[in-house]
PDB file of C-alpha atoms and ligand atoms in Angstrom:
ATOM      1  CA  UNK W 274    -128.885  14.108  83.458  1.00 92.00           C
ATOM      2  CA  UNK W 275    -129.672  14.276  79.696  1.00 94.00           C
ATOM      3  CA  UNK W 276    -128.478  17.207  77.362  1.00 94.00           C
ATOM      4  CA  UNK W 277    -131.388  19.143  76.773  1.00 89.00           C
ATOM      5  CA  UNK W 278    -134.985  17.740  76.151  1.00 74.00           C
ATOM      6  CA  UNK W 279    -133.024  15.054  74.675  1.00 88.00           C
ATOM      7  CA  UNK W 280    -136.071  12.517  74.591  1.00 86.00           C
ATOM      8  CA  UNK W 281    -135.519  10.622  71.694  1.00 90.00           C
ATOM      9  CA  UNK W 282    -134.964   5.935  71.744  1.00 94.00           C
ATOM     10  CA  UNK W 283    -131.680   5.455  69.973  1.00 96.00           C
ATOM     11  CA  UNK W 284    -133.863   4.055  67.300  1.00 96.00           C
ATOM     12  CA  UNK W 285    -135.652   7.084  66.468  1.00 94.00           C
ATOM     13  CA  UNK W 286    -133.309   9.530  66.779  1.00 95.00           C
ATOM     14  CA  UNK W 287    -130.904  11.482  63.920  1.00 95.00           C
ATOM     15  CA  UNK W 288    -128.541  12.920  66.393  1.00 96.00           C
ATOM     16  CA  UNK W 289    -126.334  10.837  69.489  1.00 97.00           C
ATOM     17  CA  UNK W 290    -124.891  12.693  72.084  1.00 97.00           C
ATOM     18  CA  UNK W 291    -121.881  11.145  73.633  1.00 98.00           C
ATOM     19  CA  UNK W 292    -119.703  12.849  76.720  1.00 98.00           C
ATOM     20  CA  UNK W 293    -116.044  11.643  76.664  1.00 98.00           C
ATOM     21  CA  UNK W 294    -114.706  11.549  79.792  1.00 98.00           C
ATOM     22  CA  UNK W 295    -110.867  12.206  79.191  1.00 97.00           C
ATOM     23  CA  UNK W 296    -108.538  14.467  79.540  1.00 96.00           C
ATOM     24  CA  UNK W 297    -105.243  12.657  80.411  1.00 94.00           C
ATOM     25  CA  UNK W 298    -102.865  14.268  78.057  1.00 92.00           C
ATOM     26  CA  UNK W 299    -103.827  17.766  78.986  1.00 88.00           C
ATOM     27  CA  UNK W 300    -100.420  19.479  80.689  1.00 80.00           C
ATOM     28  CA  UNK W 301    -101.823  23.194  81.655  1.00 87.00           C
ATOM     29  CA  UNK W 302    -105.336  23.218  83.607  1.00 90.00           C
ATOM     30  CA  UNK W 303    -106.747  19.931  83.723  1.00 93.00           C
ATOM     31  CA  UNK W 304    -110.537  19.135  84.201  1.00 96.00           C
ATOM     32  CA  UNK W 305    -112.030  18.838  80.784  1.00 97.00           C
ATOM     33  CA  UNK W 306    -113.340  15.515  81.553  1.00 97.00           C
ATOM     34  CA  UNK W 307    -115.888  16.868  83.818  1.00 98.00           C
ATOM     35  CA  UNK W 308    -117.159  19.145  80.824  1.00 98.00           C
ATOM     36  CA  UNK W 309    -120.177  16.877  79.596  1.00 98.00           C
ATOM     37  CA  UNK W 310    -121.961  17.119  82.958  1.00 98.00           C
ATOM     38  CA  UNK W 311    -121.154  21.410  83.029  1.00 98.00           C
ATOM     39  CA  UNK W 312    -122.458  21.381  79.542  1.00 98.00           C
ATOM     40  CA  UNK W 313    -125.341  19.332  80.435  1.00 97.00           C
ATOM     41  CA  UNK W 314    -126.023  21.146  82.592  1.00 97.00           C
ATOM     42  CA  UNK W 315    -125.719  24.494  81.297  1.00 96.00           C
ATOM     43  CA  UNK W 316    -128.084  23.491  78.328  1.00 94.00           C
ATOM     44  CA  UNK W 317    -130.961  23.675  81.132  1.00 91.00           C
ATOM     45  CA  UNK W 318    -130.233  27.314  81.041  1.00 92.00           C
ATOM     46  CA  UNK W 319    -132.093  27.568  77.260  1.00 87.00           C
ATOM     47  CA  UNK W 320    -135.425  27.139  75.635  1.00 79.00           C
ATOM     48  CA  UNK W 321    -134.698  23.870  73.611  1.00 69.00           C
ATOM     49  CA  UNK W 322    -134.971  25.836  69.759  1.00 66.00           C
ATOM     50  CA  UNK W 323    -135.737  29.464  70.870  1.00 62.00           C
ATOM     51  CA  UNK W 324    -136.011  30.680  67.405  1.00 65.00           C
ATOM     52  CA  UNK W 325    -138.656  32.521  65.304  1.00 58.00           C
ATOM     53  CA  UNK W 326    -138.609  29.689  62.332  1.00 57.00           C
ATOM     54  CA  UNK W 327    -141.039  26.826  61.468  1.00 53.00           C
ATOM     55  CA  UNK W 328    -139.060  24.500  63.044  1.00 58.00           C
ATOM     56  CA  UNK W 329    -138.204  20.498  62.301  1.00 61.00           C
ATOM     57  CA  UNK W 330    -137.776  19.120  65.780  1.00 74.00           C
ATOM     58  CA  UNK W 331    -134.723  17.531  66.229  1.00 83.00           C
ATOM     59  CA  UNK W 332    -134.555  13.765  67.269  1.00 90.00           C
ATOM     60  CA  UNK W 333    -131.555  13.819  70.000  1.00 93.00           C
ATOM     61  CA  UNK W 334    -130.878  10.710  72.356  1.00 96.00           C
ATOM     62  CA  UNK W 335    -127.868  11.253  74.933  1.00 96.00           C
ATOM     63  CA  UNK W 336    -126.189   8.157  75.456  1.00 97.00           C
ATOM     64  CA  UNK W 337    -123.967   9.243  78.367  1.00 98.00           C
ATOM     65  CA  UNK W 338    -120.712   9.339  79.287  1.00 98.00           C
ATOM     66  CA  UNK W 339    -117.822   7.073  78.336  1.00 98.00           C
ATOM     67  CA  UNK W 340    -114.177   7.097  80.606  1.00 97.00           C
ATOM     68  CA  UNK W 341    -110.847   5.703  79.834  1.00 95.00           C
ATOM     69  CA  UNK W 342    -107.920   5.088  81.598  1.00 90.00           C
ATOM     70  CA  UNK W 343    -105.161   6.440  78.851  1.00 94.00           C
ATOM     71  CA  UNK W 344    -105.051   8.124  75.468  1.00 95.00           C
ATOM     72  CA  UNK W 345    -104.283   4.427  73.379  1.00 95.00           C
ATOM     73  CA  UNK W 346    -107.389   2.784  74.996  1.00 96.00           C
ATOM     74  CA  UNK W 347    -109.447   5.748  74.548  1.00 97.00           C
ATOM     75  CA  UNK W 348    -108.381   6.012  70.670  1.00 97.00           C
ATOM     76  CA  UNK W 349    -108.953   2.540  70.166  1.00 97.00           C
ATOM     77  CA  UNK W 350    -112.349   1.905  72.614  1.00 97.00           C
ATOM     78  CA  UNK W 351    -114.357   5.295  71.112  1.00 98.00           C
ATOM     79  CA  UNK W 352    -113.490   4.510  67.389  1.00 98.00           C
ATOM     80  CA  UNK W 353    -115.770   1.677  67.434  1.00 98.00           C
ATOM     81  CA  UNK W 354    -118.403   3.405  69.647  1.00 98.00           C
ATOM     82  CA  UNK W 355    -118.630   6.498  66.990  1.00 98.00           C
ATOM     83  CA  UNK W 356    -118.577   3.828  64.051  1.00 98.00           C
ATOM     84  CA  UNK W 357    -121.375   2.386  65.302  1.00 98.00           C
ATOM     85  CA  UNK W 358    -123.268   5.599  65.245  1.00 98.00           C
ATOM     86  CA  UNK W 359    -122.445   6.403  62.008  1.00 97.00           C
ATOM     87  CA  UNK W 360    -123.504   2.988  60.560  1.00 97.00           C
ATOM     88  CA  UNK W 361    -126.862   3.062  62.244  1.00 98.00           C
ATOM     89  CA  UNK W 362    -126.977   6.324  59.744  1.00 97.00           C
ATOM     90  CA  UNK W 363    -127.143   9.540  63.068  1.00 98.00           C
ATOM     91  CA  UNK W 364    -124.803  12.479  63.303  1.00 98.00           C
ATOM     92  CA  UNK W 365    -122.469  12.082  66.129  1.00 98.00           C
ATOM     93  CA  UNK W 366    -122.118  14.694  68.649  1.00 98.00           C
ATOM     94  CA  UNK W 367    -118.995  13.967  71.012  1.00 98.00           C
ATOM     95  CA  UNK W 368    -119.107  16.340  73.970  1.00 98.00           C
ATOM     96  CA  UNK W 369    -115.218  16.393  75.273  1.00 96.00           C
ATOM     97  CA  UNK W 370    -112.546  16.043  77.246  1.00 96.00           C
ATOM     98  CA  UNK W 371    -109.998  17.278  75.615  1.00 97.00           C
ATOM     99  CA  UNK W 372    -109.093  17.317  72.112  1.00 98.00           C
ATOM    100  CA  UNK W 373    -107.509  13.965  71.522  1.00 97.00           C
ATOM    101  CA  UNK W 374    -110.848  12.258  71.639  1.00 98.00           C
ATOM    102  CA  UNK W 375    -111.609  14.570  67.975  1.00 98.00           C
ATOM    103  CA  UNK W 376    -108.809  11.359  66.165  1.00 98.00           C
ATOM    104  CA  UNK W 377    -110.927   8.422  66.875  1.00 98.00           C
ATOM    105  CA  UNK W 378    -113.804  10.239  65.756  1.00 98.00           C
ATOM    106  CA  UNK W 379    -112.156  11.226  62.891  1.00 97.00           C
ATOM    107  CA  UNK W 380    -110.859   7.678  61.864  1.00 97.00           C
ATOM    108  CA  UNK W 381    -114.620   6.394  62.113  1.00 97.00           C
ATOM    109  CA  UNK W 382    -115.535   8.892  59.458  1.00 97.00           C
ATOM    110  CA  UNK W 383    -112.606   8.255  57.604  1.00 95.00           C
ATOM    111  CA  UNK W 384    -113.423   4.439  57.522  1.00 94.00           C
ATOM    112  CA  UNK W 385    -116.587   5.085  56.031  1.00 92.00           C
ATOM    113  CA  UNK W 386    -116.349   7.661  53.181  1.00 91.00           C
ATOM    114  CA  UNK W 387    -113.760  10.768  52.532  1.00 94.00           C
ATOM    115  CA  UNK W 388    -114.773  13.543  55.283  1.00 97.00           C
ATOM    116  CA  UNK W 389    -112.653  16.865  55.334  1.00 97.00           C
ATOM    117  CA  UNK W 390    -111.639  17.750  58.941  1.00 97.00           C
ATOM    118  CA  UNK W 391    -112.787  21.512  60.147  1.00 98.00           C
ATOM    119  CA  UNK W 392    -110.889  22.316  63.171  1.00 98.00           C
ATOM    120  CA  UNK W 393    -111.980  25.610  64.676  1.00 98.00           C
ATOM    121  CA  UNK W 394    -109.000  26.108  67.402  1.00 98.00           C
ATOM    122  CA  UNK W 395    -106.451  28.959  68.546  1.00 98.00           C
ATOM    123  CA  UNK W 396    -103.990  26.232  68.850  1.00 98.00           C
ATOM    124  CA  UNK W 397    -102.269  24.216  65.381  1.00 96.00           C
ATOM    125  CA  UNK W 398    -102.198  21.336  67.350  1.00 96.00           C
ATOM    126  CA  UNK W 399     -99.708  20.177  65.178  1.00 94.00           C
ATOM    127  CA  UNK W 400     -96.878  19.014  67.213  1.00 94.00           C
ATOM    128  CA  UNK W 401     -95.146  15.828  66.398  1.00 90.00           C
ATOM    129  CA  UNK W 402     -94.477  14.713  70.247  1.00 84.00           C
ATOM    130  CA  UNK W 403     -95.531  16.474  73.112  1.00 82.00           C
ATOM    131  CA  UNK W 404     -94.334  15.492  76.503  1.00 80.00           C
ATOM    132  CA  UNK W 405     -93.195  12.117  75.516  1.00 83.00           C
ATOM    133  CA  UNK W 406     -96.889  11.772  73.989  1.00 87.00           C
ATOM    134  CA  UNK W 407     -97.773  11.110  70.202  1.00 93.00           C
ATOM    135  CA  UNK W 408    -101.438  11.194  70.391  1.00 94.00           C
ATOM    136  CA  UNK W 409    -102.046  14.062  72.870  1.00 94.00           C
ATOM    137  CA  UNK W 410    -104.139  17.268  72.529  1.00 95.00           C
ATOM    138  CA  UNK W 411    -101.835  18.978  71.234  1.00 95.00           C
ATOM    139  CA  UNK W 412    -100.851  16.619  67.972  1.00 96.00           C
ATOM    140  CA  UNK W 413    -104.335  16.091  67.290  1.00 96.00           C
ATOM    141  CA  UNK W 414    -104.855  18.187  64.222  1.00 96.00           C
ATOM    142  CA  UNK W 415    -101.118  16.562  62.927  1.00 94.00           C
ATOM    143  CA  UNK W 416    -102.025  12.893  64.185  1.00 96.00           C
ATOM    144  CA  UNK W 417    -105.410  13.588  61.662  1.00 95.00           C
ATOM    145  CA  UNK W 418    -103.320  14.849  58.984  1.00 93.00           C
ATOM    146  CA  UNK W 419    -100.563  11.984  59.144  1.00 92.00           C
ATOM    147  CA  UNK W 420    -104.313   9.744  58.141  1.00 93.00           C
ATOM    148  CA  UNK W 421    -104.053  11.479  54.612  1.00 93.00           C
ATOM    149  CA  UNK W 422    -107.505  12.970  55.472  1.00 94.00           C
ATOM    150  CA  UNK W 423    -108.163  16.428  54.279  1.00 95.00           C
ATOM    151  CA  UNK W 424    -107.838  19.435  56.617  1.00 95.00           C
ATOM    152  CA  UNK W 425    -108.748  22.982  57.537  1.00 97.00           C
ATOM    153  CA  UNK W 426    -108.119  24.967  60.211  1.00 97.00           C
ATOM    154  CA  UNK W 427    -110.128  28.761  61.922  1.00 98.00           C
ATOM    155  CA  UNK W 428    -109.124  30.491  64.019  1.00 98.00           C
ATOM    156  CA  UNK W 429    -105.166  29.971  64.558  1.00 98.00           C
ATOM    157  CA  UNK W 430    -103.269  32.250  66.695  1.00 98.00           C
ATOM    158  CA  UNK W 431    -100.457  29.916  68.290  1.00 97.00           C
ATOM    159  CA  UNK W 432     -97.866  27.740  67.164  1.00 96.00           C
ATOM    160  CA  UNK W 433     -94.559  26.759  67.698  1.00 94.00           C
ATOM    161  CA  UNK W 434     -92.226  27.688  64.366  1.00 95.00           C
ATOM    162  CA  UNK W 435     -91.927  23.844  63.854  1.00 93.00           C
ATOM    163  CA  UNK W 436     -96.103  23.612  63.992  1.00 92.00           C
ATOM    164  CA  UNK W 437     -96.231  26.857  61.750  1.00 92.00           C
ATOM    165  CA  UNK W 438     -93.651  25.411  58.989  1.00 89.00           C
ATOM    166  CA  UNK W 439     -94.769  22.311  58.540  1.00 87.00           C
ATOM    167  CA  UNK W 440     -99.070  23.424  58.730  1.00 85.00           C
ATOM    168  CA  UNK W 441     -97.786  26.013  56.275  1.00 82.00           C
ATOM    169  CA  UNK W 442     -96.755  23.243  53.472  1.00 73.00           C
ATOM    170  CA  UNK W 443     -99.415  20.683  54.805  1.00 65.00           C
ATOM    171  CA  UNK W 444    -102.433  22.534  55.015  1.00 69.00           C
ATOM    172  CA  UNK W 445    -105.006  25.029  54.899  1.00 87.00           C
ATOM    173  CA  UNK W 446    -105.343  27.375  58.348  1.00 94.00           C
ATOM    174  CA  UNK W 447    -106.794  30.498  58.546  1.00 96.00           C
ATOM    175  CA  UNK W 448    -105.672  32.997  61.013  1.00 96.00           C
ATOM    176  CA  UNK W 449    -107.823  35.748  63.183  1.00 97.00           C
ATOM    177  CA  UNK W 450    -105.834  37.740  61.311  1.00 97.00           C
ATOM    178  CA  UNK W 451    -107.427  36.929  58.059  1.00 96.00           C
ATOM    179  CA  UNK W 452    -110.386  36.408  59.749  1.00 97.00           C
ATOM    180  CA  UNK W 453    -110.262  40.137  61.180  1.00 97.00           C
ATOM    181  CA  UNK W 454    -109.418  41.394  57.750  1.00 97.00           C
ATOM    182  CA  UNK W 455    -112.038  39.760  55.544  1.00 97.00           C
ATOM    183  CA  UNK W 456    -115.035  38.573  58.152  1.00 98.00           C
ATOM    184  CA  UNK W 457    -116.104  34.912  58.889  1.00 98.00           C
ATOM    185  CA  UNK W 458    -118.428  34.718  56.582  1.00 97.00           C
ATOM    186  CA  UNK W 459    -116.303  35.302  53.445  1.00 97.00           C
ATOM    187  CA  UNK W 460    -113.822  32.818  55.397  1.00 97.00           C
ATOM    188  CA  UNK W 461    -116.006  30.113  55.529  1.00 97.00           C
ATOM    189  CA  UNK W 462    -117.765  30.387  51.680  1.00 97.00           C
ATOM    190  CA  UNK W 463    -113.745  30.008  50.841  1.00 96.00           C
ATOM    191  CA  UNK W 464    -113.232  26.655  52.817  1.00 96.00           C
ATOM    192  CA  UNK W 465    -116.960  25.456  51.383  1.00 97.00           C
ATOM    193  CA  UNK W 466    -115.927  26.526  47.603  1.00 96.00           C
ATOM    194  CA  UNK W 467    -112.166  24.827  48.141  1.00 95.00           C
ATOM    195  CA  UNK W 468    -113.793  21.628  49.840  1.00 96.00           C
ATOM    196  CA  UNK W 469    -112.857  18.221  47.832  1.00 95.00           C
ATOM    197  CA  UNK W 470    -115.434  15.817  49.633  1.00 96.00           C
ATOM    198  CA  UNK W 471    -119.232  16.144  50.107  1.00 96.00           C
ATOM    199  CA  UNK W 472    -118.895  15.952  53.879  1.00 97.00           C
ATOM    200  CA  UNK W 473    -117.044  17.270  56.947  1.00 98.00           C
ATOM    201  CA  UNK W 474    -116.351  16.543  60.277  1.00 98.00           C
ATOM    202  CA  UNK W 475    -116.501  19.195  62.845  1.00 98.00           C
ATOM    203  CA  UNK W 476    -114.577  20.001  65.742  1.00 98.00           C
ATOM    204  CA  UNK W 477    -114.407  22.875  67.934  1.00 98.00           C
ATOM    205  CA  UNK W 478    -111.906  23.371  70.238  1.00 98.00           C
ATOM    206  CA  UNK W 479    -113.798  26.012  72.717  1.00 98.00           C
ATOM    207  CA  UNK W 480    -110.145  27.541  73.278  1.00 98.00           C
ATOM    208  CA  UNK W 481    -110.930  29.063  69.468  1.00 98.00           C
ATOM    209  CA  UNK W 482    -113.806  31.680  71.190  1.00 98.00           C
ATOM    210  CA  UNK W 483    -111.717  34.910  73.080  1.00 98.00           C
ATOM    211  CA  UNK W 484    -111.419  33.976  76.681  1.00 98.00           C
ATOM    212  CA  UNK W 485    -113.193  36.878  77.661  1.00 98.00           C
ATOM    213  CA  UNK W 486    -116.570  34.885  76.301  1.00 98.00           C
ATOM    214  CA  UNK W 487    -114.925  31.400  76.797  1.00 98.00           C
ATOM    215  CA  UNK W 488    -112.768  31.723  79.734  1.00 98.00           C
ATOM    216  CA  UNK W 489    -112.985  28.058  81.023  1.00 98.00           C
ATOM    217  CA  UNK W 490    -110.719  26.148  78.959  1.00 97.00           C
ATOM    218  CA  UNK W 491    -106.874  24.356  79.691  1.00 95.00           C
ATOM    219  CA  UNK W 492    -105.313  26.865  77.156  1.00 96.00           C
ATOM    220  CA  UNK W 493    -106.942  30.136  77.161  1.00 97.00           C
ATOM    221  CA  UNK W 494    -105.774  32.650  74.132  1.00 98.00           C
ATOM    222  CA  UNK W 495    -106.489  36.052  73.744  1.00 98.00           C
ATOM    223  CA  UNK W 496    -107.328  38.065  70.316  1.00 98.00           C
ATOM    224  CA  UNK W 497    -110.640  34.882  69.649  1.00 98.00           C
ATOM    225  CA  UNK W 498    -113.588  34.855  67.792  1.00 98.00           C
ATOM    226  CA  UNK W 499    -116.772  35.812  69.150  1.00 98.00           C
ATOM    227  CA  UNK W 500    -119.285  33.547  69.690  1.00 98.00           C
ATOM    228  CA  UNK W 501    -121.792  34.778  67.318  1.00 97.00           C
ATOM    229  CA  UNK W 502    -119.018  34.374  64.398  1.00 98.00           C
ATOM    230  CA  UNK W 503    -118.478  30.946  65.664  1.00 98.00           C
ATOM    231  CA  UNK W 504    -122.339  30.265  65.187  1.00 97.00           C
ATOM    232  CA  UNK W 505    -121.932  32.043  61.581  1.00 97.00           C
ATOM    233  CA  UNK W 506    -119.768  29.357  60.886  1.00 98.00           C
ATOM    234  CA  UNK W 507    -121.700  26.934  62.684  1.00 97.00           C
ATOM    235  CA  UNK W 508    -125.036  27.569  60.621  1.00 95.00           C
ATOM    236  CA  UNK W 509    -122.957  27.835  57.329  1.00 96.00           C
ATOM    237  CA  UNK W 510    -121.125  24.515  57.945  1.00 97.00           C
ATOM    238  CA  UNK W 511    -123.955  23.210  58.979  1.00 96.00           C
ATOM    239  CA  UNK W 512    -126.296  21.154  56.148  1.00 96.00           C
ATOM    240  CA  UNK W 513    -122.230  19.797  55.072  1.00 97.00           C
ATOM    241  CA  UNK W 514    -121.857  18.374  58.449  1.00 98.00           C
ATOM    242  CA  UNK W 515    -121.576  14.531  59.310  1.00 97.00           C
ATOM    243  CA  UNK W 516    -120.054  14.524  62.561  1.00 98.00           C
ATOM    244  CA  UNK W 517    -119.477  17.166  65.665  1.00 98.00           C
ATOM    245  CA  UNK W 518    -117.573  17.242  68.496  1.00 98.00           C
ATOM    246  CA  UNK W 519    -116.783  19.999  71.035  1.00 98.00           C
ATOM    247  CA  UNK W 520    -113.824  19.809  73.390  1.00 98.00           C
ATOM    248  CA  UNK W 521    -111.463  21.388  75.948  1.00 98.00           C
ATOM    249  CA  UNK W 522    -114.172  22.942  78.235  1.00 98.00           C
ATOM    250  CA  UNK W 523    -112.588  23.012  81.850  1.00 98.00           C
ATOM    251  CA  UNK W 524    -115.108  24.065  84.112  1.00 97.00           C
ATOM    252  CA  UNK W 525    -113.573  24.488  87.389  1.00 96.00           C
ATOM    253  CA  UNK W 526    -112.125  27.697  85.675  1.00 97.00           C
ATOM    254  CA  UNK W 527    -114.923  29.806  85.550  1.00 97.00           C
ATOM    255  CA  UNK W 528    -118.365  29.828  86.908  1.00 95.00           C
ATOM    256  CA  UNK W 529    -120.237  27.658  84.267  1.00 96.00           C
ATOM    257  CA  UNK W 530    -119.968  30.714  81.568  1.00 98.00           C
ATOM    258  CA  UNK W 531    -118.194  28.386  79.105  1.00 98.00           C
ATOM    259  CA  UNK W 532    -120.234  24.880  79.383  1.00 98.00           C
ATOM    260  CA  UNK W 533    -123.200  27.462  78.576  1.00 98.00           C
ATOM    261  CA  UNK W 534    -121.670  29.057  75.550  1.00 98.00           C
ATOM    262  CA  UNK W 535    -120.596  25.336  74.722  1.00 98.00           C
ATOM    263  CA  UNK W 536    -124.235  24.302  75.021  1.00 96.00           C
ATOM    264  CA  UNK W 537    -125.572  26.715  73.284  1.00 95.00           C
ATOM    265  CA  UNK W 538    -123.615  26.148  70.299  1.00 96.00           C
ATOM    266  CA  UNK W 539    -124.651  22.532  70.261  1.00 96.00           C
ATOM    267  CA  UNK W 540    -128.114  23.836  70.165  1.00 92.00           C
ATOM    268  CA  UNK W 541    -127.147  26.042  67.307  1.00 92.00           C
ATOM    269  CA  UNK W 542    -125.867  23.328  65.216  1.00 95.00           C
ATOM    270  CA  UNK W 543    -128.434  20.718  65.608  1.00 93.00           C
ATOM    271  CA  UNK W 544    -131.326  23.625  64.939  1.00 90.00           C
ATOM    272  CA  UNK W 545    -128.858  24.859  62.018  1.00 92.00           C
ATOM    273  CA  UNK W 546    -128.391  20.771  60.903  1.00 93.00           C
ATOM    274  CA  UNK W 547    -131.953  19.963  61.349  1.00 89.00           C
ATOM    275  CA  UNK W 548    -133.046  22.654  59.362  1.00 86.00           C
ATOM    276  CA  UNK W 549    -130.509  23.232  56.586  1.00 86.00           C
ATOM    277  CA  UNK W 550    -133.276  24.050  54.479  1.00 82.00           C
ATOM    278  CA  UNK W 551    -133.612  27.408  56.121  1.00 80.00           C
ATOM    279  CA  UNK W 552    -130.137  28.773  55.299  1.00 78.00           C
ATOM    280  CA  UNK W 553    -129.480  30.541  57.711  1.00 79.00           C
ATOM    281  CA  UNK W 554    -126.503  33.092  58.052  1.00 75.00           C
TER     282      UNK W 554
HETATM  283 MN1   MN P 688    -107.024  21.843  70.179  1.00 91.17          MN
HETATM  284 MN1   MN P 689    -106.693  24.836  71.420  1.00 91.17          MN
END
């Protein structure tokens, strides 16, 4: 099964769809690696651009799914899958598995020009070891750091004190709490006015949306964003975007809810990407 009337020859197309099947750091509810099939899936459930807009049609070719055994052969076997996309001059879209899979994608972008990281999560994911494990889900937005490549995070609402300390003199984050108090659209302008490179990478952790919308992730966290402010980021972000992934969907947790709000914001972004020219808010 294809993502949605995803048609295109790799030639031909601008954006690659890639499902990474991994999720064998995750330590709470497993399952994530079955999330590109739910969110396959799921994307069946929309008209392809159902928007009132002269559209550009997207170009999207879905290349399937990739599986690894362990986190160090998945870092070092989807690096060199993603840089190949990048080269060939298409936008990457990496459908997770859990969030690990967001570092090799990172270093690919890193290898090719400087790309700020925008890491939409309720988590920090900034621990230095978890369970005995460097480059698990939960280190990912640390391991990314440690690369000296610029990085924001939206949407933050757990931590350890460690993780909060050492994000605090690291990096930017932005809480729901500022998010609450000044809206996501002021939010975002601030992270596009304070951006140092022309580009950014994208990654949504789905865990970021309130479980009440999202409820099928391995670390559900009250007090979330709504989707619709995650596609008002999404549609801002947008035209700067190079690279997208979207990760931690467990979908033996709920009844297919949050591969469909997963595959509709995929929709969103290529429509919002494909169509910068529009801007749309
Ligand atoms: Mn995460
Ligand atoms: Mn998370």
């Amino acid at each position: 099964m294809k993502f949605a009337n995803s048609d295109s020859d790799y030639r031909s197309s601008k954006y690659v769809i890639c499902g990474v099947m991994f999720d064998g750091t995750s330590s709470f509810r497993t399952g994530s690696r079955w999330a590109p099939e739910a969110i396959r899936k799921g994307s069946y459930n929309f008209e392809p651009y159902d928007y009132d807009y002269d559209l550009c049609e997207p170009s999207v070719y879905d290349m399937g799914d990739v599986e690894f055994g362990n986190v160090n052969d998945m870092i070092a076997e989807l690096q060199p899958t993603i840089s190949s996309i990048i080269k060939d001059g298409k936008v990457p879209i990496t459908l997770g598995g859990e969030h690990s899979i967001t570092l090799p994608c990172m270093k690919a972008f890193a290898q090719e020009a400087d790309t700020t990281a925008v890491i939409f999560d309720a988590h920090l994911d900034f621990k230095e070891n978890y369970l005995g494990n460097k480059f698990g889900h939960a280190s990912v937005a640390r391991n990314v750091f440690e690369l000296s490549i610029p990085l924001v995070q939206i949407g933050v609402r757990s931590g350890s004190k460690i993780e909060y300390e050492r994000a605090r003199d690291d990096n930017a984050f932005y809480t729901m709490s500022q998010i609450r108090d000044d809206g996501i659209g002021e939010i975002i302008d601030e992270v596009i006015r304070s951006l140092k490179t022309n580009t950014i990478y994208l990654s949504i952790d789905v865990d970021v949306v309130d479980p009440a919308f999202a409820p099928g992730v391995g670390n559900p966290e009250p007090y979330g964003l709504t989707p619709l402010e995650l596609r008002t980021a999404i549609r801002r972000l947008a035209p700067l975007v190079a690279g997208f992934d979207i990760v931690e969907i467990t979908p033996d947790y709920d009844l297919g809810i949050s591969a469909i709000v997963g595959a509709k914001l995929i929709l969103d972004f290529i429509f919002a990407h494909s169509n910068s020219h529009l801007n749309l808010t």
